Tab-separated table of C-alpha atoms and ligand atoms in Angstrom:
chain	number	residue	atom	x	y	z
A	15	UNK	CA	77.136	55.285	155.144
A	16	UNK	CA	79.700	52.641	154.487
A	17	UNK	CA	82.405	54.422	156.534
A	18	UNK	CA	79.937	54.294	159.391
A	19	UNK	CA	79.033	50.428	159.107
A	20	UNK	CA	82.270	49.888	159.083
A	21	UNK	CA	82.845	52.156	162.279
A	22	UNK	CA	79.781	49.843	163.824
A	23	UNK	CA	81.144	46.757	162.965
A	24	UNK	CA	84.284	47.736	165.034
A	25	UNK	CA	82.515	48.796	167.774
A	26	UNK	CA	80.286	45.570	167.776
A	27	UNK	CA	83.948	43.356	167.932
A	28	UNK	CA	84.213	42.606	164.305
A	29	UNK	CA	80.891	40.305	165.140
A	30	UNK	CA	77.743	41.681	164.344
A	31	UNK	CA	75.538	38.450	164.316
A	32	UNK	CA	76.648	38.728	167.843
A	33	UNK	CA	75.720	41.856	168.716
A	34	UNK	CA	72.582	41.440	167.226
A	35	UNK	CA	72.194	38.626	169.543
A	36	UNK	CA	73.092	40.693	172.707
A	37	UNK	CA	70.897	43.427	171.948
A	38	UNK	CA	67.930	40.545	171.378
A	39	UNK	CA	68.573	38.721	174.562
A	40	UNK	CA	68.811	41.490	176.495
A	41	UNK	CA	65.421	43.745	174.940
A	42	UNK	CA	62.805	42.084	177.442
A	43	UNK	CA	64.555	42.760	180.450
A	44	UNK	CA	65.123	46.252	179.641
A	45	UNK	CA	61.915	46.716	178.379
A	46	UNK	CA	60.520	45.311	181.816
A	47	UNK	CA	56.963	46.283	183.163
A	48	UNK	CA	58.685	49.085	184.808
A	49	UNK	CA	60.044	50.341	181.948
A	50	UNK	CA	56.917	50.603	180.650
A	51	UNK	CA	55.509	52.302	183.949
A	52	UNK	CA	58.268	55.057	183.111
A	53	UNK	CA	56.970	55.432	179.549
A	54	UNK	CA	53.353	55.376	180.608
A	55	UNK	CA	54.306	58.341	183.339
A	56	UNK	CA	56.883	60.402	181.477
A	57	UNK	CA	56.121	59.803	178.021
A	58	UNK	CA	52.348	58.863	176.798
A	59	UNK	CA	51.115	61.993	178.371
A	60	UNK	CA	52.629	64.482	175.220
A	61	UNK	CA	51.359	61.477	172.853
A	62	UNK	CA	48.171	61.654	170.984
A	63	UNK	CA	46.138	59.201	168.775
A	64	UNK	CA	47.671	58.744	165.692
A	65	UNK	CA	50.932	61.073	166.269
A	66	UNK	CA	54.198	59.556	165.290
A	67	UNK	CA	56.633	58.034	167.214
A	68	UNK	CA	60.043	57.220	166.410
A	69	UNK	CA	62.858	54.673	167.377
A	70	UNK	CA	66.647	55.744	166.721
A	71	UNK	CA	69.203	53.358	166.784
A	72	UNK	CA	66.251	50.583	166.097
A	73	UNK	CA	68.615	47.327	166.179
A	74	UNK	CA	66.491	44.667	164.612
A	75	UNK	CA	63.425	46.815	165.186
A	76	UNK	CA	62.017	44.883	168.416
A	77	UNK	CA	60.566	48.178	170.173
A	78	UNK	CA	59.157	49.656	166.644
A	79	UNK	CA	57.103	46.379	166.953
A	80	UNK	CA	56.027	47.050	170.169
A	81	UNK	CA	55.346	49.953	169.992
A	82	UNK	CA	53.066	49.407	166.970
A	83	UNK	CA	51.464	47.240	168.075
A	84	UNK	CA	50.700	49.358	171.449
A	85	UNK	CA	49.961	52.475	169.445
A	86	UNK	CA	48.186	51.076	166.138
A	87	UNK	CA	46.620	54.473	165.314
A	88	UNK	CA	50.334	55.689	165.071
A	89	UNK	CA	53.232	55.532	162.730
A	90	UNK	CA	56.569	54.175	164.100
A	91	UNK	CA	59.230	55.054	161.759
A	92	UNK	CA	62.804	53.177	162.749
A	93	UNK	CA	66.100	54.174	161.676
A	94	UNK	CA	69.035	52.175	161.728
A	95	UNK	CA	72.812	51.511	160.074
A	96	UNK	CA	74.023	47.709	160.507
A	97	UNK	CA	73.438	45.870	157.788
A	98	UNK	CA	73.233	42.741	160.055
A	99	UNK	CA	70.332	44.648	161.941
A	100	UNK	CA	68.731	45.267	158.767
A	101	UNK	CA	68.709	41.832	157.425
A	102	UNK	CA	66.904	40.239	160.644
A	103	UNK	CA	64.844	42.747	160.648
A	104	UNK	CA	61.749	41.393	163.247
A	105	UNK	CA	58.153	41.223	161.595
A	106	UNK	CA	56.820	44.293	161.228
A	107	UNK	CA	52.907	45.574	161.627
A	108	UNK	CA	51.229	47.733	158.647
A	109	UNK	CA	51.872	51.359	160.654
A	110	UNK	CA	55.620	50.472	161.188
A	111	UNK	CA	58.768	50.756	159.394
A	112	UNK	CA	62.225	50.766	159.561
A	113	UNK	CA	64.606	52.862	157.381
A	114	UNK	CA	68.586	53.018	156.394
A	115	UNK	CA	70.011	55.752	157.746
A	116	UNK	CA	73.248	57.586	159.054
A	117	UNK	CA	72.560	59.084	162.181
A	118	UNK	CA	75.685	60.830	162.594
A	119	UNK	CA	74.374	63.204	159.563
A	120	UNK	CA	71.032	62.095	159.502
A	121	UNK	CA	68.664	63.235	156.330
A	122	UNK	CA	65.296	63.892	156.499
A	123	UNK	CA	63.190	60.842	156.848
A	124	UNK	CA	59.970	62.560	158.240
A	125	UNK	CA	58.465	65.986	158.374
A	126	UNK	CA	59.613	68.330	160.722
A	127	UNK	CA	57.362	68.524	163.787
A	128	UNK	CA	55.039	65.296	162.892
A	129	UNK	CA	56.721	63.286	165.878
A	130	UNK	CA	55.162	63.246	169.634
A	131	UNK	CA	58.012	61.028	170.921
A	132	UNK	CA	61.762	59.715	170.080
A	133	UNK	CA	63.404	56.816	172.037
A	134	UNK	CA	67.241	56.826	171.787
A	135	UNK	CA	68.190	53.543	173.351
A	136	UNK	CA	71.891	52.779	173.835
A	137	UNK	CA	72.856	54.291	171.013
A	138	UNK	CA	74.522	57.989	171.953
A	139	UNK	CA	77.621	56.140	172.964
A	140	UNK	CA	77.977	54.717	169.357
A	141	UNK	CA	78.110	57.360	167.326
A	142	UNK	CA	81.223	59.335	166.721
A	143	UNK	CA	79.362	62.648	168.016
A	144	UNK	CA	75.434	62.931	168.460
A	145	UNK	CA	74.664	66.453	167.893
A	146	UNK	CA	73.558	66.632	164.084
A	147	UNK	CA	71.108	63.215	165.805
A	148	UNK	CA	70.120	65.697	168.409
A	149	UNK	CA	69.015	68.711	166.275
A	150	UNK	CA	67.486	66.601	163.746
A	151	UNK	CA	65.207	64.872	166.582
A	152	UNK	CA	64.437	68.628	167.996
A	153	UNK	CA	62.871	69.435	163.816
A	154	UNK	CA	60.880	65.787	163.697
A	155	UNK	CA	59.413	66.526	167.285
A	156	UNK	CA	56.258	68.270	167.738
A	157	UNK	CA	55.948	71.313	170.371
A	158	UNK	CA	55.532	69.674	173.475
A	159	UNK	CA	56.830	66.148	172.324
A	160	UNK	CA	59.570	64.666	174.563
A	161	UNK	CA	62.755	62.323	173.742
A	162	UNK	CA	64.206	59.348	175.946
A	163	UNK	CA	68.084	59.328	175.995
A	164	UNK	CA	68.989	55.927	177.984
A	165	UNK	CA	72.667	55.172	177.538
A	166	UNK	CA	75.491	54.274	179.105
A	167	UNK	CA	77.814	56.688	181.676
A	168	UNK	CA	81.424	57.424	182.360
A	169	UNK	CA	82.089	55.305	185.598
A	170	UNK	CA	85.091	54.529	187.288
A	171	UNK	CA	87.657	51.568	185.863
A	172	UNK	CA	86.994	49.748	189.079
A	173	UNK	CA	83.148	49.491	188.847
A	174	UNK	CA	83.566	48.875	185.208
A	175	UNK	CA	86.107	46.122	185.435
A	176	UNK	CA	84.240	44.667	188.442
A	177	UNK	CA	80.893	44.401	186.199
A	178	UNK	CA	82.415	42.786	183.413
A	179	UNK	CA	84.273	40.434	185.111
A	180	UNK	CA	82.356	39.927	188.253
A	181	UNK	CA	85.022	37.291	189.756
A	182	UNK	CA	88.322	38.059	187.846
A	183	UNK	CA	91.076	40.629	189.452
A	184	UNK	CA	92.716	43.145	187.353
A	185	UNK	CA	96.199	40.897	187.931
A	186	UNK	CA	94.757	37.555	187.990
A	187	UNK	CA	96.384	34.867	185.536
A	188	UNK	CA	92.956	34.177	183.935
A	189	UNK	CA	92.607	37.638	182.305
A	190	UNK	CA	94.615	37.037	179.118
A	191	UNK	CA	96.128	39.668	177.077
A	192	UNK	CA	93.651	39.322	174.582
A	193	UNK	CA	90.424	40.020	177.547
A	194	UNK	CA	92.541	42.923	179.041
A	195	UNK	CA	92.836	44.421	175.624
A	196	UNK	CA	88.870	44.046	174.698
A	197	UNK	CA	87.770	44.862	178.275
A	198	UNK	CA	90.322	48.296	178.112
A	199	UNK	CA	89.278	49.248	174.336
A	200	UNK	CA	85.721	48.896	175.752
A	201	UNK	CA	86.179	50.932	178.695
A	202	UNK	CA	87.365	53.847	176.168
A	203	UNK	CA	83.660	53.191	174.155
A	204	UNK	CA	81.821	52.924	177.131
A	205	UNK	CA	83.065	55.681	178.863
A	206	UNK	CA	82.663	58.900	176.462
A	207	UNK	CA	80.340	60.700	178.708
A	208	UNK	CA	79.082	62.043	182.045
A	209	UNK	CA	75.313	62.211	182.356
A	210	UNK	CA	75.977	65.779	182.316
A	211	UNK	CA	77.891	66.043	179.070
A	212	UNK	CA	74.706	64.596	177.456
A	213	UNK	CA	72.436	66.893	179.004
A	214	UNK	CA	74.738	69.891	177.373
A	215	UNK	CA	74.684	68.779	174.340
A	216	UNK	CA	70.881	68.109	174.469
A	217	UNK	CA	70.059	71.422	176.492
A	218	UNK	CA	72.417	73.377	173.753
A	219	UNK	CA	69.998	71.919	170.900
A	220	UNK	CA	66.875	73.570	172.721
A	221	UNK	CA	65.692	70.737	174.597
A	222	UNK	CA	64.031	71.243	178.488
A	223	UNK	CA	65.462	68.775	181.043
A	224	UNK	CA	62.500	66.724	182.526
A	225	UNK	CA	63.859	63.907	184.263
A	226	UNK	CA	67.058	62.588	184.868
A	227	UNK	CA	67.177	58.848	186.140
A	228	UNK	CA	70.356	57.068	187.356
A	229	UNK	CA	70.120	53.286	186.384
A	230	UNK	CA	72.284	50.403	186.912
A	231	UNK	CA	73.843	51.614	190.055
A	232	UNK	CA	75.294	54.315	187.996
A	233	UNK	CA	76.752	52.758	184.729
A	234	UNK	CA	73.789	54.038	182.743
A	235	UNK	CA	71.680	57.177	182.590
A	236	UNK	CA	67.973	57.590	181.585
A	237	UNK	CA	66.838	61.414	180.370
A	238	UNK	CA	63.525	62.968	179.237
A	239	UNK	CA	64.060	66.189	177.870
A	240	UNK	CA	61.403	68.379	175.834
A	241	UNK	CA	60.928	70.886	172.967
A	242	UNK	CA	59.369	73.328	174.844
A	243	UNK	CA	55.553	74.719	173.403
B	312	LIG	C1	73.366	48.860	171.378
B	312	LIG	S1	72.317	48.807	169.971
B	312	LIG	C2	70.727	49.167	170.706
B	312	LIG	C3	69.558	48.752	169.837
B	312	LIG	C4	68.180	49.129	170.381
B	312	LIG	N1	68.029	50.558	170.486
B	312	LIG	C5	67.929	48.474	171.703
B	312	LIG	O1	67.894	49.170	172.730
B	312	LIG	O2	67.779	47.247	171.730
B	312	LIG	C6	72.681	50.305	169.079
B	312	LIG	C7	72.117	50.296	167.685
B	312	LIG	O3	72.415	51.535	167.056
B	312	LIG	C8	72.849	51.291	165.735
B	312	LIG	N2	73.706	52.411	165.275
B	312	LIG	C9	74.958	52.729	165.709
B	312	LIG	N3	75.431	53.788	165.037
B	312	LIG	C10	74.466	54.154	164.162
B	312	LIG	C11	74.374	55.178	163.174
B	312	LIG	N4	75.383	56.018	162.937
B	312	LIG	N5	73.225	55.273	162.445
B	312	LIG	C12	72.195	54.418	162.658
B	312	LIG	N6	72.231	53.415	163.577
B	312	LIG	C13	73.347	53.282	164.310
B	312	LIG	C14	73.623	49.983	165.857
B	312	LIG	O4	73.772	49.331	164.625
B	312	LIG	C15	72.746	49.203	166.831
B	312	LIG	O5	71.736	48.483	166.180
């Protein structure tokens, strides 16, 4: 576990308050009403009353919240790594919770097939390889019961460059060193997979492909894949 919060903290800059910050400011945009249009479509439907839900990768636990307190019949079990997540954690309702946990090796935090749904937000590209995460969601989920992968794509340097730095050329005098460096180590981070590698690596742990959503004009990928009945 340490080893791994350290790996995070690198990943997150050497700044986690930051991060924490980032992934705050950015939760109700991304959680928009047509995110929650997609959910209602592509995920409520394998959900019933009281079944369990989970979020991996929870950050400071602001969709566990929502969730329970969409879904107060159900359990929402969290797991999450940071430290600086865990200690700003957001209030939490009775049927929620959010544990420590490694999931590059995670252990078993709830009973094999007891889950109707797992949301994997942004997280795939963090850990150092997300197959041991993938089988271990395929035990928790129920026959029938569906996870969200949305996460980040390989894209070209150009369109990645041009995002982060909407009005900066790759020669101009204002990109120090120092942002070259952070934007290039980033690219590296950002850029571990096709859409397709994912969908390998989920399809080779059993899972069904049910939708496959381009988002952010390509830089990010949404998937709904299913242990089949
Ligand atoms: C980019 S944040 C996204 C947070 C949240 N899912 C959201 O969409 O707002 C990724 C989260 O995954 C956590 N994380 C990264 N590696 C992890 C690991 N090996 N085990 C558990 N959590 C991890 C990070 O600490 C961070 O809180």
């Amino acid at each position: 576990m340490q080893k791994t919060q350290q790996q995070i903290l690198r990943h997150h800059g050497g700044d986690g308050e930051h991060a924490r910050k980032m992934i705050s400011q950015t939760y109700a945009e991304r959680h928009n009403e047509a995110f929650w249009q997609f959910w209602a479509q592509q995920i409520e439907p394998v959900m019933k009353a009281g079944d369990g839900l989970m979020d991996l990768g929870a950050g400071t636990g602001l969709f566990v919240q929502a969730l329970a307190q969409r879904y107060p019949d159900s359990t929402i079990v969290g797991i999450e790594a940071a430290p600086y997540m865990l200690d700003a954690l957001v209030d939490l309702p009775d049927n929620a919770e959010v544990l420590a946990d490694d999931l590059n090796e995670p252990t078993e935090l709830v009973e094999a097939e007891s889950i109707a749904a797992i949301m994997c937000n942004m997280l795939v590209h963090e850990l150092i390889q997300p197959v041991l995460m993938f089988q271990a969601a395929y035990r928790w989920l129920k026959p029938g019961g569906r996870l969200c992968v949305i996460d980040l794509v390989r894209q070209p340097l150009q369109n990645y460059l041009t995002h982060k730095y909407p009005n900066a050329e790759l020669t101009n005098a204002n990109l120090s060193r120092e942002k070259l460096e952070d934007a290039f180590e980033h690219f590296l981070e950002h850029n571990r997979y096709h859409a397709e590698d994912i969908i390998y690596m989920l399809q080779t742990c059993g899972f069904k492909i049910v939708e496959q959503t381009e988002l952010k004009n390509g830089r990010m990928v949404r998937l709904v894949v299913e242990k089949p009945a």
